[in-house]
Short mmCIF file of C-alpha atoms and ligand atoms in Angstrom, two decimals:
data_model
loop_
_atom_site.label_atom_id
_atom_site.label_comp_id
_atom_site.label_asym_id
_atom_site.label_seq_id
_atom_site.Cartn_x
_atom_site.Cartn_y
_atom_site.Cartn_z
CA MET A 1 89.61 126.84 105.47
CA ALA A 2 86.88 124.25 105.06
CA GLN A 3 87.89 121.72 102.40
CA ASN A 4 85.74 120.65 99.49
CA VAL A 5 83.43 123.62 99.41
CA ILE A 6 82.60 124.54 95.82
CA LEU A 7 80.78 127.68 94.74
CA ILE A 8 79.00 127.66 91.36
CA THR A 9 77.59 130.86 89.85
CA GLY A 10 75.00 130.41 87.10
CA ALA A 11 73.99 127.22 88.94
CA GLY A 12 70.40 127.61 87.76
CA GLY A 13 71.52 127.41 84.14
CA PHE A 14 72.20 124.53 81.79
CA LEU A 15 75.85 123.73 82.51
CA GLY A 16 75.85 125.00 86.12
CA SER A 17 73.01 122.68 87.13
CA LEU A 18 74.58 119.73 85.30
CA LEU A 19 77.90 120.47 87.03
CA ALA A 20 76.20 120.52 90.45
CA ARG A 21 74.50 117.16 89.76
CA THR A 22 77.76 115.69 88.43
CA LEU A 23 79.80 116.81 91.46
CA ALA A 24 77.12 115.46 93.79
CA SER A 25 77.12 112.02 92.19
CA ASP A 26 80.86 111.66 91.45
CA PRO A 27 82.36 109.42 94.19
CA GLN A 28 85.50 111.61 94.18
CA THR A 29 83.50 114.72 95.09
CA ALA A 30 80.40 113.22 96.72
CA ASP A 31 81.35 114.67 100.14
CA VAL A 32 81.61 118.16 98.71
CA LYS A 33 79.54 121.08 100.03
CA LEU A 34 77.99 123.12 97.23
CA ILE A 35 77.09 126.80 97.26
CA LEU A 36 74.79 127.28 94.26
CA VAL A 37 74.05 130.80 93.08
CA ASP A 38 71.89 132.27 90.34
CA VAL A 39 69.63 135.23 89.71
CA ILE A 40 66.86 132.64 89.43
CA GLU A 41 66.57 130.25 92.42
CA PRO A 42 68.95 127.34 91.65
CA LYS A 43 67.82 123.78 92.37
CA ALA A 44 70.10 121.85 94.75
CA PRO A 45 70.73 118.16 93.96
CA SER A 46 68.93 116.04 96.56
CA ASN A 47 72.02 113.89 97.19
CA ALA A 48 74.34 116.79 98.14
CA GLU A 49 74.90 119.10 101.06
CA ALA A 50 74.04 122.29 99.24
CA LEU A 51 73.04 125.87 99.79
CA ALA A 52 70.90 127.42 97.04
CA ILE A 53 71.19 131.21 96.89
CA LYS A 54 69.22 133.61 94.73
CA ALA A 55 71.49 136.60 94.04
CA ASP A 56 72.01 139.21 91.36
CA LEU A 57 75.77 139.25 90.86
CA THR A 58 75.72 142.65 89.18
CA ASP A 59 75.53 143.87 92.79
CA PRO A 60 79.09 143.54 94.24
CA ALA A 61 77.68 143.28 97.79
CA GLN A 62 75.73 140.16 96.77
CA ALA A 63 78.91 138.71 95.23
CA ASP A 64 80.84 139.38 98.47
CA ALA A 65 78.10 137.79 100.58
CA LEU A 66 78.69 134.42 98.86
CA PHE A 67 81.90 134.06 100.85
CA SER A 68 80.32 134.50 104.29
CA THR A 69 77.42 132.07 104.08
CA GLY A 70 78.48 129.96 107.07
CA PHE A 71 79.16 127.09 104.65
CA GLY A 72 82.91 127.75 104.70
CA VAL A 73 85.32 129.40 102.28
CA PRO A 74 85.18 127.62 98.91
CA ASP A 75 88.37 126.05 97.60
CA THR A 76 86.98 126.46 94.08
CA VAL A 77 84.70 128.98 92.38
CA TYR A 78 83.11 127.95 89.09
CA CYS A 79 82.13 131.26 87.49
CA LEU A 80 79.50 130.24 84.93
CA HIS A 81 76.83 132.93 85.11
CA GLY A 82 76.26 135.21 82.16
CA ILE A 83 74.12 136.54 79.32
CA MET A 84 74.56 134.40 76.24
CA SER A 85 75.79 135.45 72.81
CA ARG A 86 72.65 136.71 71.05
CA GLY A 87 71.39 138.25 74.30
CA SER A 88 74.54 140.35 74.75
CA GLU A 89 74.65 141.26 71.06
CA ASP A 90 71.07 142.57 71.22
CA ASN A 91 71.51 144.39 74.57
CA PHE A 92 75.11 145.62 74.70
CA ASP A 93 74.87 147.45 78.04
CA LEU A 94 73.25 144.56 79.89
CA GLY A 95 75.82 142.20 78.34
CA VAL A 96 78.74 144.29 79.63
CA LYS A 97 77.12 144.69 83.06
CA VAL A 98 76.67 140.95 83.51
CA ASN A 99 79.45 139.44 81.40
CA VAL A 100 82.20 141.89 82.46
CA ASP A 101 81.25 143.89 85.57
CA SER A 102 79.63 141.10 87.56
CA VAL A 103 82.35 138.57 86.65
CA ARG A 104 84.90 141.07 87.93
CA ALA A 105 82.83 141.51 91.11
CA VAL A 106 82.92 137.73 91.72
CA LEU A 107 86.65 137.65 90.91
CA ASP A 108 87.34 140.46 93.39
CA ALA A 109 85.18 138.82 96.05
CA THR A 110 87.14 135.58 95.50
CA ARG A 111 90.43 137.43 95.83
CA ARG A 112 89.36 139.10 99.09
CA ALA A 113 88.00 135.84 100.54
CA GLY A 114 91.25 134.05 99.68
CA GLN A 115 93.32 136.80 101.25
CA ARG A 116 91.19 136.73 104.43
CA ALA A 117 91.51 132.94 104.66
CA GLY A 118 95.21 132.92 103.65
CA THR A 119 94.56 130.60 100.72
CA LEU A 120 94.59 130.66 96.92
CA ILE A 121 91.09 129.87 95.65
CA LYS A 122 90.74 128.15 92.27
CA PHE A 123 88.72 130.36 89.93
CA ILE A 124 87.41 128.35 86.99
CA PHE A 125 85.96 130.61 84.33
CA THR A 126 83.93 129.47 81.33
CA SER A 127 84.95 131.38 78.24
CA SER A 128 83.97 130.59 74.69
CA LEU A 129 85.23 130.11 71.15
CA ALA A 130 83.40 133.41 70.54
CA VAL A 131 86.64 135.17 71.62
CA TYR A 132 87.88 134.35 68.10
CA GLY A 133 86.79 136.15 64.97
CA GLY A 134 88.11 137.91 61.89
CA PRO A 135 90.73 136.19 59.72
CA LEU A 136 91.74 132.91 61.36
CA PRO A 137 94.14 130.10 60.49
CA PRO A 138 92.55 126.86 59.19
CA VAL A 139 93.13 125.33 62.63
CA VAL A 140 93.06 127.42 65.82
CA THR A 141 95.94 126.61 68.15
CA GLN A 142 96.92 127.76 71.62
CA ASP A 143 98.90 130.59 69.95
CA THR A 144 96.07 132.01 67.80
CA ILE A 145 95.35 135.62 68.76
CA ALA A 146 91.75 136.24 69.81
CA THR A 147 90.03 139.15 68.02
CA PRO A 148 86.33 138.82 68.91
CA GLN A 149 83.64 140.03 66.53
CA SER A 150 80.73 140.08 69.00
CA ALA A 151 79.89 141.78 72.29
CA TYR A 152 79.79 138.35 73.98
CA GLY A 153 83.25 137.36 72.70
CA MET A 154 84.67 140.76 73.67
CA ALA A 155 83.35 140.40 77.23
CA LYS A 156 84.75 136.88 77.58
CA LEU A 157 88.18 138.06 76.42
CA VAL A 158 88.16 140.98 78.90
CA ASP A 159 87.34 138.50 81.68
CA GLU A 160 90.11 136.16 80.58
CA ILE A 161 92.68 138.95 80.80
CA PHE A 162 91.55 139.74 84.35
CA VAL A 163 91.66 136.07 85.40
CA ASN A 164 95.14 135.66 83.91
CA GLU A 165 96.39 138.83 85.62
CA TYR A 166 94.84 137.90 88.98
CA THR A 167 96.57 134.53 88.63
CA ARG A 168 99.95 136.11 87.73
CA ARG A 169 99.70 138.35 90.78
CA GLY A 170 98.78 135.45 93.08
CA PHE A 171 95.23 136.72 93.84
CA VAL A 172 93.52 133.52 92.61
CA ASP A 173 94.49 130.24 90.92
CA GLY A 174 92.71 130.83 87.61
CA ARG A 175 91.69 128.23 85.05
CA ILE A 176 90.06 129.57 81.87
CA LEU A 177 88.09 127.13 79.75
CA ARG A 178 87.21 128.20 76.22
CA LEU A 179 84.20 126.06 75.44
CA PRO A 180 83.06 124.74 72.09
CA THR A 181 79.34 125.13 71.38
CA ILE A 182 77.54 122.59 73.54
CA VAL A 183 74.94 120.31 71.93
CA VAL A 184 72.34 119.07 72.76
CA ARG A 185 71.09 121.64 75.26
CA PRO A 186 67.87 120.60 77.03
CA GLY A 187 64.98 122.89 77.93
CA ALA A 188 63.74 125.95 76.12
CA PRO A 189 65.66 127.77 73.36
CA SER A 190 68.22 130.22 74.85
CA ALA A 191 69.49 133.66 73.86
CA ALA A 192 72.61 132.08 72.35
CA ALA A 193 73.21 132.54 68.62
CA SER A 194 74.01 128.82 68.63
CA SER A 195 70.68 127.89 70.27
CA PHE A 196 69.28 126.47 67.01
CA LEU A 197 72.07 123.86 66.90
CA SER A 198 70.38 122.17 69.85
CA GLY A 199 66.87 123.21 68.84
CA ILE A 200 66.96 121.38 65.50
CA ILE A 201 67.69 118.14 67.39
CA ARG A 202 65.73 118.67 70.61
CA GLU A 203 62.42 119.96 69.26
CA PRO A 204 61.96 117.36 66.48
CA LEU A 205 62.80 114.58 68.99
CA ARG A 206 59.97 115.93 71.15
CA GLY A 207 57.63 115.95 68.16
CA LEU A 208 57.80 119.76 67.89
CA GLU A 209 58.74 122.12 65.05
CA SER A 210 62.07 123.93 65.17
CA THR A 211 63.44 126.85 63.14
CA CYS A 212 66.89 126.70 61.55
CA PRO A 213 68.20 130.26 60.89
CA ILE A 214 70.83 128.98 58.43
CA GLY A 215 69.69 128.54 54.82
CA ASP A 216 66.24 128.71 53.24
CA SER A 217 65.60 124.98 52.77
CA LEU A 218 67.02 121.52 53.32
CA ALA A 219 68.74 121.91 49.94
CA SER A 220 70.66 125.03 50.98
CA PRO A 221 74.47 124.77 50.51
CA ALA A 222 74.85 126.83 53.72
CA LEU A 223 74.02 123.66 55.67
CA ASP A 224 77.24 122.12 54.35
CA THR A 225 79.51 125.17 54.40
CA LEU A 226 78.84 126.42 57.92
CA ALA A 227 81.23 124.30 60.00
CA LEU A 228 80.88 124.30 63.78
CA TRP A 229 83.04 123.35 66.75
CA VAL A 230 80.97 121.41 69.26
CA ALA A 231 81.11 119.15 72.31
CA SER A 232 78.51 117.28 74.36
CA PRO A 233 77.30 118.55 77.75
CA GLU A 234 78.49 115.39 79.53
CA THR A 235 82.04 115.60 78.16
CA THR A 236 82.24 119.33 78.83
CA VAL A 237 81.09 119.05 82.44
CA ARG A 238 83.49 116.13 82.94
CA ASN A 239 86.17 118.60 81.79
CA PHE A 240 84.93 121.20 84.32
CA VAL A 241 85.51 118.61 87.07
CA LEU A 242 88.96 117.78 85.66
CA ALA A 243 89.86 121.50 85.50
CA ARG A 244 89.81 121.60 89.30
CA GLN A 245 92.27 118.70 89.48
CA VAL A 246 94.99 119.85 87.04
CA PRO A 247 98.09 120.84 89.07
CA ALA A 248 98.79 124.57 88.56
CA ALA A 249 102.34 123.87 87.40
CA ARG A 250 101.08 121.88 84.38
CA PHE A 251 99.60 124.96 82.67
CA LEU A 252 101.68 127.09 80.32
CA ALA A 253 103.57 129.72 82.31
CA HIS A 254 102.10 132.72 80.47
CA THR A 255 98.39 131.85 80.29
CA ARG A 256 95.69 129.81 82.01
CA VAL A 257 93.58 129.65 78.85
CA VAL A 258 92.70 126.14 77.66
CA CYS A 259 90.52 125.50 74.61
CA LEU A 260 88.45 122.54 75.80
CA PRO A 261 88.38 119.65 73.33
CA GLY A 262 85.63 119.49 70.73
CA PHE A 263 85.03 118.26 67.20
CA THR A 264 83.95 119.77 63.89
CA THR A 265 80.47 119.24 62.52
CA THR A 266 78.05 120.94 60.10
CA VAL A 267 74.32 121.64 60.23
CA ARG A 268 73.98 118.98 57.52
CA GLU A 269 75.76 116.39 59.72
CA GLU A 270 73.50 117.27 62.62
CA ILE A 271 70.41 116.74 60.48
CA ALA A 272 71.84 113.44 59.18
CA ALA A 273 72.40 112.30 62.79
CA LEU A 274 68.81 113.25 63.63
CA GLU A 275 67.55 111.25 60.65
CA ARG A 276 69.65 108.24 61.66
CA VAL A 277 68.34 108.31 65.24
CA ALA A 278 64.72 109.41 64.67
CA GLY A 279 63.94 109.11 60.95
CA LYS A 280 62.76 111.42 58.16
CA ASP A 281 59.62 112.50 60.06
CA ALA A 282 61.81 114.17 62.67
CA VAL A 283 63.79 116.00 59.96
CA ALA A 284 60.53 117.23 58.40
CA ARG A 285 59.84 119.17 61.62
CA ILE A 286 62.73 121.58 60.86
CA ARG A 287 61.67 124.85 59.20
CA PHE A 288 64.28 127.02 57.47
CA GLU A 289 64.23 130.82 57.92
CA ASP A 290 67.59 132.39 57.15
CA ASP A 291 68.49 135.04 59.78
CA GLU A 292 71.36 137.28 58.67
CA THR A 293 72.41 138.42 62.19
CA ASN A 294 72.40 134.91 63.56
CA ARG A 295 74.29 133.55 60.56
CA ARG A 296 76.90 136.34 60.78
CA VAL A 297 77.58 135.76 64.51
CA VAL A 298 77.83 131.96 64.18
CA SER A 299 79.90 132.19 60.98
CA SER A 300 82.48 134.39 62.75
CA TRP A 301 83.36 131.54 65.11
CA PRO A 302 86.18 129.12 64.26
CA ALA A 303 85.31 125.50 63.52
CA ARG A 304 88.63 123.67 63.82
CA PHE A 305 90.96 123.60 66.82
CA ASP A 306 94.10 121.73 67.77
CA ASN A 307 93.04 119.66 70.83
CA SER A 308 96.56 118.51 71.72
CA TYR A 309 97.35 120.95 74.59
CA ALA A 310 94.03 120.23 76.34
CA LEU A 311 94.35 116.46 75.86
CA GLY A 312 97.93 116.66 77.19
CA LEU A 313 96.57 118.26 80.38
CA GLY A 314 94.20 115.31 80.79
CA PHE A 315 90.98 116.79 79.40
CA VAL A 316 88.72 114.47 77.38
CA VAL A 317 86.97 114.61 73.99
CA ASP A 318 83.72 113.16 72.57
CA GLU A 319 84.20 110.10 70.38
CA GLY A 320 82.02 109.18 67.40
CA GLY A 321 80.64 112.55 66.25
CA MET A 322 76.99 113.64 66.43
CA VAL A 323 75.15 110.30 66.28
CA PRO A 324 75.98 109.13 69.84
CA ILE A 325 75.15 112.60 71.18
CA VAL A 326 71.72 112.64 69.49
CA GLU A 327 71.09 109.04 70.58
CA ARG A 328 72.01 109.86 74.21
CA PHE A 329 69.71 112.89 74.20
CA LYS A 330 66.86 110.75 72.82
CA GLN A 331 67.38 108.23 75.63
CA GLN A 332 67.45 111.04 78.22
CA LEU A 333 64.16 112.38 76.81
CA LEU A 334 62.57 108.92 76.95
CA ALA A 335 63.75 108.52 80.56
CA GLY A 336 62.32 111.94 81.48
CA GLU A 337 65.78 113.16 82.51
CA VAL A 338 65.73 116.26 80.30
N1 NAD S 1 76.24 126.35 76.42
C1 NAD S 1 77.18 126.66 75.54
O1 NAD S 1 77.12 126.23 74.37
C2 NAD S 1 78.37 127.51 75.93
C3 NAD S 1 79.38 127.70 75.00
C4 NAD S 1 80.45 128.51 75.34
C5 NAD S 1 80.53 129.06 76.60
N2 NAD S 1 79.52 128.86 77.49
C6 NAD S 1 79.62 129.51 78.80
O2 NAD S 1 79.34 128.56 79.82
C7 NAD S 1 78.66 129.21 80.90
C8 NAD S 1 77.37 128.49 81.22
O3 NAD S 1 76.57 128.46 80.04
P1 NAD S 1 75.09 127.89 80.03
O4 NAD S 1 74.86 127.35 78.68
O5 NAD S 1 74.88 127.04 81.22
O6 NAD S 1 74.26 129.26 80.19
P2 NAD S 1 72.81 129.49 80.84
O7 NAD S 1 72.26 130.71 80.18
O8 NAD S 1 72.01 128.25 80.84
O9 NAD S 1 73.18 129.84 82.35
C9 NAD S 1 73.67 131.08 82.74
C10 NAD S 1 73.03 131.42 84.06
O10 NAD S 1 73.54 132.69 84.49
C11 NAD S 1 72.49 133.29 85.25
N3 NAD S 1 72.68 134.74 85.37
C12 NAD S 1 72.53 135.68 84.41
N4 NAD S 1 72.71 136.89 84.93
C13 NAD S 1 72.97 136.73 86.25
C14 NAD S 1 73.22 137.62 87.31
N5 NAD S 1 73.21 138.95 87.13
N6 NAD S 1 73.46 137.11 88.54
C15 NAD S 1 73.44 135.77 88.76
N7 NAD S 1 73.20 134.87 87.78
C16 NAD S 1 72.95 135.35 86.55
C17 NAD S 1 71.23 132.97 84.46
O11 NAD S 1 70.07 133.11 85.24
C18 NAD S 1 71.50 131.54 84.00
O12 NAD S 1 70.88 130.59 84.86
C19 NAD S 1 78.48 130.65 80.48
O13 NAD S 1 79.53 131.43 81.03
C20 NAD S 1 78.61 130.60 78.99
O14 NAD S 1 79.05 131.83 78.46
C21 NAD S 1 78.44 128.10 77.19
#
């Protein structure tokens, strides 16, 4: 098997493209060969040996073909592609097709490729805090049972069970990362119910208006009561890289699920961070239009987790809350990086 070949699905998306750029510029992985896949043509980092493939992974044949590209058998698959939370809530059938069926197709293709090559391929799957819902303890721990209250969370949990079972049976070496909500996301608003959490920072920093679907005005108590579990893109992608390095024996014996570290914030704290970094004019660009569906989906997600298991495995956490994240995004905007 060729060493240091990494396959990333969803590589045209936000975290997949950042992961590809991070792997390409990290001295520890700079010699890596990247196979980048997305239903939209992914962009390969200029400083990496990379193959960019446009493929629709709802077609199992296209998933299988990723393992016979001539680039070698990957030692690691990062399975990041998917339809985000609001998108899969609004179109249930498409959500299941992409978020369950195509993930299983990639998992099966990984299993077959590993068996052909006589190796155990690492399968790193990005899950979400959306697997949780219903009555929850004040702090979610590794032992909290996941009872999703959205189509997106349901699909992620189904995938997790497959990845755990394929790991138990020795088909793949699975690592399941339950992500916090990632802020600030660059680019256009996405079909995630959490999209506004980035939008209310990103758009005002660009001098544009943004809509907040929580509360009717800046005075709304909902801005204080809706607590959120978040992490920055840089810290999260650093944790994706670390997930490949954790020795298999360090994970709990009965599950490969890890809740990646995050911190608790509120919409009010986000707006305060925006004001601190960019002033009252930036805050004035936020319009409030309460959206019941959006509020219900976001409110069903837990906002406090125990980070200790993940930190014990060597994963890292953002320090300093929202202000450094907003400041970093502003600097990236000024530098034309986002
Ligand atoms: N960003 C977050 O806040 C967050 C939070 C929790 C979990 N996650 C998870 O992390 C992963 C990456 O998230 P992201 O924010 O980068 O999402 P994204 O929407 O930016 O990227 C997902 C990519 O998947 C691709 N895709 C969709 N259907 C496909 C198909 N049939 N075949 C091939 N590619 C297809 C899309 O084109 C897109 O580029 C996802 O699995 C997501 O569920 C993200």
